[in-house]
PDB file of C-alpha atoms in Angstrom:
ATOM      1  CA  UNK A 214      -9.782  16.338   5.236  1.00  0.00           C
ATOM      2  CA  UNK A 215     -12.894  14.228   5.831  1.00  0.00           C
ATOM      3  CA  UNK A 216     -15.784  14.899   3.348  1.00  0.00           C
ATOM      4  CA  UNK A 217     -18.611  13.878   5.605  1.00  0.00           C
ATOM      5  CA  UNK A 218     -21.436  14.896   2.868  1.00  0.00           C
ATOM      6  CA  UNK A 219     -19.617  12.484   0.491  1.00  0.00           C
ATOM      7  CA  UNK A 220     -19.484   9.805   2.990  1.00  0.00           C
ATOM      8  CA  UNK A 221     -23.149  10.289   4.065  1.00  0.00           C
ATOM      9  CA  UNK A 222     -24.223  10.028   0.171  1.00  0.00           C
ATOM     10  CA  UNK A 223     -22.315   6.780  -0.218  1.00  0.00           C
ATOM     11  CA  UNK A 224     -23.763   5.249   2.885  1.00  0.00           C
ATOM     12  CA  UNK A 225     -27.422   6.306   1.564  1.00  0.00           C
ATOM     13  CA  UNK A 226     -26.647   4.841  -1.852  1.00  0.00           C
ATOM     14  CA  UNK A 227     -25.606   1.564  -0.142  1.00  0.00           C
ATOM     15  CA  UNK A 228     -28.687   1.598   2.254  1.00  0.00           C
ATOM     16  CA  UNK A 229     -30.928   2.609  -0.683  1.00  0.00           C
ATOM     17  CA  UNK A 230     -29.703   1.801  -4.007  1.00  0.00           C
ATOM     18  CA  UNK A 231     -33.022   2.402  -6.100  1.00  0.00           C
ATOM     19  CA  UNK A 232     -33.248   6.011  -4.763  1.00  0.00           C
ATOM     20  CA  UNK A 233     -31.243   8.904  -6.489  1.00  0.00           C
ATOM     21  CA  UNK A 234     -29.249  10.806  -4.208  1.00  0.00           C
ATOM     22  CA  UNK A 235     -28.052  14.482  -4.887  1.00  0.00           C
ATOM     23  CA  UNK A 236     -25.506  16.613  -2.933  1.00  0.00           C
ATOM     24  CA  UNK A 237     -26.056  19.603  -4.952  1.00  0.00           C
ATOM     25  CA  UNK A 238     -29.173  21.480  -6.153  1.00  0.00           C
ATOM     26  CA  UNK A 239     -30.549  20.274  -9.608  1.00  0.00           C
ATOM     27  CA  UNK A 240     -32.124  22.458 -12.593  1.00  0.00           C
ATOM     28  CA  UNK A 241     -35.172  21.755 -13.418  1.00  0.00           C
ATOM     29  CA  UNK A 242     -35.982  18.787 -15.551  1.00  0.00           C
ATOM     30  CA  UNK A 243     -32.997  16.776 -14.186  1.00  0.00           C
ATOM     31  CA  UNK A 244     -34.075  15.955 -10.860  1.00  0.00           C
ATOM     32  CA  UNK A 245     -35.811  12.424 -10.404  1.00  0.00           C
ATOM     33  CA  UNK A 246     -38.001  11.171  -8.127  1.00  0.00           C
ATOM     34  CA  UNK A 247     -37.873   9.303  -5.515  1.00  0.00           C
ATOM     35  CA  UNK A 248     -34.513  10.904  -4.454  1.00  0.00           C
ATOM     36  CA  UNK A 249     -32.955  12.325  -1.414  1.00  0.00           C
ATOM     37  CA  UNK A 250     -31.093  15.603  -1.319  1.00  0.00           C
ATOM     38  CA  UNK A 251     -28.385  16.032   1.532  1.00  0.00           C
ATOM     39  CA  UNK A 252     -27.586  19.440   2.840  1.00  0.00           C
ATOM     40  CA  UNK A 253     -24.974  20.251   5.612  1.00  0.00           C
ATOM     41  CA  UNK A 254     -26.810  23.264   7.154  1.00  0.00           C
ATOM     42  CA  UNK A 255     -24.220  24.233  10.034  1.00  0.00           C
ATOM     43  CA  UNK A 256     -20.920  23.287  11.422  1.00  0.00           C
ATOM     44  CA  UNK A 257     -19.815  24.140  15.013  1.00  0.00           C
ATOM     45  CA  UNK A 258     -16.312  24.150  16.121  1.00  0.00           C
ATOM     46  CA  UNK A 259     -15.334  23.959  19.952  1.00  0.00           C
ATOM     47  CA  UNK A 260     -11.716  23.920  21.226  1.00  0.00           C
ATOM     48  CA  UNK A 261     -11.088  20.967  23.488  1.00  0.00           C
ATOM     49  CA  UNK A 262      -8.518  22.569  25.987  1.00  0.00           C
ATOM     50  CA  UNK A 263      -5.359  22.509  24.198  1.00  0.00           C
ATOM     51  CA  UNK A 264      -5.235  19.269  22.687  1.00  0.00           C
ATOM     52  CA  UNK A 265      -7.799  19.466  19.792  1.00  0.00           C
ATOM     53  CA  UNK A 266     -11.367  20.535  18.835  1.00  0.00           C
ATOM     54  CA  UNK A 267     -14.933  19.020  18.530  1.00  0.00           C
ATOM     55  CA  UNK A 268     -16.777  19.577  15.285  1.00  0.00           C
ATOM     56  CA  UNK A 269     -20.530  19.229  15.064  1.00  0.00           C
ATOM     57  CA  UNK A 270     -22.011  18.907  11.830  1.00  0.00           C
ATOM     58  CA  UNK A 271     -26.011  19.441  11.147  1.00  0.00           C
ATOM     59  CA  UNK A 272     -27.422  17.989   8.128  1.00  0.00           C
ATOM     60  CA  UNK A 273     -30.922  18.406   6.609  1.00  0.00           C
ATOM     61  CA  UNK A 274     -31.722  15.325   4.433  1.00  0.00           C
ATOM     62  CA  UNK A 275     -34.791  15.828   2.367  1.00  0.00           C
ATOM     63  CA  UNK A 276     -36.820  12.517   0.749  1.00  0.00           C
ATOM     64  CA  UNK A 277     -38.975  13.322  -2.265  1.00  0.00           C
ATOM     65  CA  UNK A 278     -41.348  10.541  -2.775  1.00  0.00           C
ATOM     66  CA  UNK A 279     -42.123   9.247  -6.239  1.00  0.00           C
ATOM     67  CA  UNK A 280     -45.111  11.171  -7.827  1.00  0.00           C
ATOM     68  CA  UNK A 281     -46.479   7.723  -8.833  1.00  0.00           C
ATOM     69  CA  UNK A 282     -46.957   6.351  -5.187  1.00  0.00           C
ATOM     70  CA  UNK A 283     -49.240   6.814  -2.325  1.00  0.00           C
ATOM     71  CA  UNK A 284     -47.309   9.929  -0.947  1.00  0.00           C
ATOM     72  CA  UNK A 285     -48.479   9.663   2.668  1.00  0.00           C
ATOM     73  CA  UNK A 286     -47.724   5.806   2.646  1.00  0.00           C
ATOM     74  CA  UNK A 287     -44.354   6.351   1.051  1.00  0.00           C
ATOM     75  CA  UNK A 288     -43.545   9.122   3.489  1.00  0.00           C
ATOM     76  CA  UNK A 289     -44.435   6.733   6.186  1.00  0.00           C
ATOM     77  CA  UNK A 290     -42.528   3.764   4.939  1.00  0.00           C
ATOM     78  CA  UNK A 291     -39.234   6.071   4.062  1.00  0.00           C
ATOM     79  CA  UNK A 292     -39.566   7.502   7.936  1.00  0.00           C
ATOM     80  CA  UNK A 293     -39.322   4.108   9.364  1.00  0.00           C
ATOM     81  CA  UNK A 294     -36.461   2.992   6.726  1.00  0.00           C
ATOM     82  CA  UNK A 295     -34.260   6.061   7.539  1.00  0.00           C
ATOM     83  CA  UNK A 296     -35.027   5.504  11.313  1.00  0.00           C
ATOM     84  CA  UNK A 297     -33.892   1.733  11.069  1.00  0.00           C
ATOM     85  CA  UNK A 298     -31.164   1.889   8.505  1.00  0.00           C
ATOM     86  CA  UNK A 299     -29.454   4.918   8.472  1.00  0.00           C
ATOM     87  CA  UNK A 300     -27.747   5.232  12.218  1.00  0.00           C
ATOM     88  CA  UNK A 301     -24.105   5.443  11.497  1.00  0.00           C
ATOM     89  CA  UNK A 302     -22.103   6.504   8.558  1.00  0.00           C
ATOM     90  CA  UNK A 303     -19.436   4.324   7.015  1.00  0.00           C
ATOM     91  CA  UNK A 304     -15.957   5.077   5.458  1.00  0.00           C
ATOM     92  CA  UNK A 305     -14.829   3.390   2.229  1.00  0.00           C
ATOM     93  CA  UNK A 306     -13.938   0.261   3.694  1.00  0.00           C
ATOM     94  CA  UNK A 307     -17.293  -0.067   5.485  1.00  0.00           C
ATOM     95  CA  UNK A 308     -15.855   0.696   8.755  1.00  0.00           C
ATOM     96  CA  UNK A 309     -18.373   2.650  11.173  1.00  0.00           C
ATOM     97  CA  UNK A 310     -17.108   6.426  10.977  1.00  0.00           C
ATOM     98  CA  UNK A 311     -19.569   8.396  13.137  1.00  0.00           C
ATOM     99  CA  UNK A 312     -23.193   7.986  14.684  1.00  0.00           C
ATOM    100  CA  UNK A 313     -25.787  10.134  13.653  1.00  0.00           C
ATOM    101  CA  UNK A 314     -27.512  11.818  16.833  1.00  0.00           C
ATOM    102  CA  UNK A 315     -30.103  14.298  17.463  1.00  0.00           C
ATOM    103  CA  UNK A 316     -32.312  12.698  14.865  1.00  0.00           C
ATOM    104  CA  UNK A 317     -35.711  14.270  13.981  1.00  0.00           C
ATOM    105  CA  UNK A 318     -37.970  13.470  11.204  1.00  0.00           C
ATOM    106  CA  UNK A 319     -40.834  15.758   9.786  1.00  0.00           C
ATOM    107  CA  UNK A 320     -42.966  16.032   6.813  1.00  0.00           C
ATOM    108  CA  UNK A 321     -43.483  19.635   5.313  1.00  0.00           C
ATOM    109  CA  UNK A 322     -45.215  20.061   1.943  1.00  0.00           C
ATOM    110  CA  UNK A 323     -44.923  16.131   1.190  1.00  0.00           C
ATOM    111  CA  UNK A 324     -40.976  16.097   1.577  1.00  0.00           C
ATOM    112  CA  UNK A 325     -39.714  14.191   4.460  1.00  0.00           C
ATOM    113  CA  UNK A 326     -36.939  16.025   6.156  1.00  0.00           C
ATOM    114  CA  UNK A 327     -34.730  13.978   8.401  1.00  0.00           C
ATOM    115  CA  UNK A 328     -32.516  16.237  10.281  1.00  0.00           C
ATOM    116  CA  UNK A 329     -29.409  14.980  12.512  1.00  0.00           C
ATOM    117  CA  UNK A 330     -26.126  15.969  13.638  1.00  0.00           C
ATOM    118  CA  UNK A 331     -22.854  14.294  13.619  1.00  0.00           C
ATOM    119  CA  UNK A 332     -19.873  15.042  16.351  1.00  0.00           C
ATOM    120  CA  UNK A 333     -16.195  14.589  15.040  1.00  0.00           C
ATOM    121  CA  UNK A 334     -13.331  14.812  17.537  1.00  0.00           C
ATOM    122  CA  UNK A 335      -9.900  15.674  16.319  1.00  0.00           C
ATOM    123  CA  UNK A 336      -6.817  15.841  18.467  1.00  0.00           C
ATOM    124  CA  UNK A 337      -4.303  17.931  17.271  1.00  0.00           C
ATOM    125  CA  UNK A 338      -1.498  18.368  19.850  1.00  0.00           C
ATOM    126  CA  UNK A 339       0.190  21.696  19.925  1.00  0.00           C
ATOM    127  CA  UNK A 340       3.626  21.770  19.209  1.00  0.00           C
ATOM    128  CA  UNK A 341       4.538  23.623  22.721  1.00  0.00           C
ATOM    129  CA  UNK A 342       3.221  20.694  24.632  1.00  0.00           C
ATOM    130  CA  UNK A 343       6.423  18.681  23.276  1.00  0.00           C
ATOM    131  CA  UNK A 344       8.824  21.411  24.526  1.00  0.00           C
ATOM    132  CA  UNK A 345      10.681  21.306  27.944  1.00  0.00           C
ATOM    133  CA  UNK A 346       9.825  23.827  30.309  1.00  0.00           C
ATOM    134  CA  UNK A 347      12.823  25.590  32.055  1.00  0.00           C
ATOM    135  CA  UNK A 348      12.110  26.872  35.464  1.00  0.00           C
ATOM    136  CA  UNK A 349      14.647  29.212  37.395  1.00  0.00           C
ATOM    137  CA  UNK A 350      15.085  27.898  40.945  1.00  0.00           C
ATOM    138  CA  UNK A 351      17.328  30.180  42.384  1.00  0.00           C
ATOM    139  CA  UNK A 352      16.639  32.320  45.714  1.00  0.00           C
ATOM    140  CA  UNK A 353      17.933  35.795  45.687  1.00  0.00           C
ATOM    141  CA  UNK A 354      18.880  37.116  49.031  1.00  0.00           C
ATOM    142  CA  UNK A 355      17.498  40.519  50.038  1.00  0.00           C
ATOM    143  CA  UNK A 356      20.069  43.623  49.403  1.00  0.00           C
TER     144      UNK A 356
END
């Protein structure tokens, strides 16, 4: 099973090695800034005929700037960096795994929220598709 949150965290750590990345809420005192918190906010699953499914994952990536920085300037710079550097998610080998779509960046209470979606298609063939269909072609005469 693919853990997109983990793959996303690994991609972010590779692109931004000097920023702490969290995938779980931290207790007071253990939270370091600047940092990024990754939260999967929703997932939708839609069948694709009889051959598989489409899974759409929505994420909210929150960037908390350093308290020592010029906050607005830091948020502006990070907005540009996220827009330009975080376009795809890589797997462990560095291969492109998925593209981020519906990207939106907003600042709320001096926290940058980068929301986006990732769509994964899986093709799970149903066993019945491999079975032979038998048809009775006899014509019955009226009695």
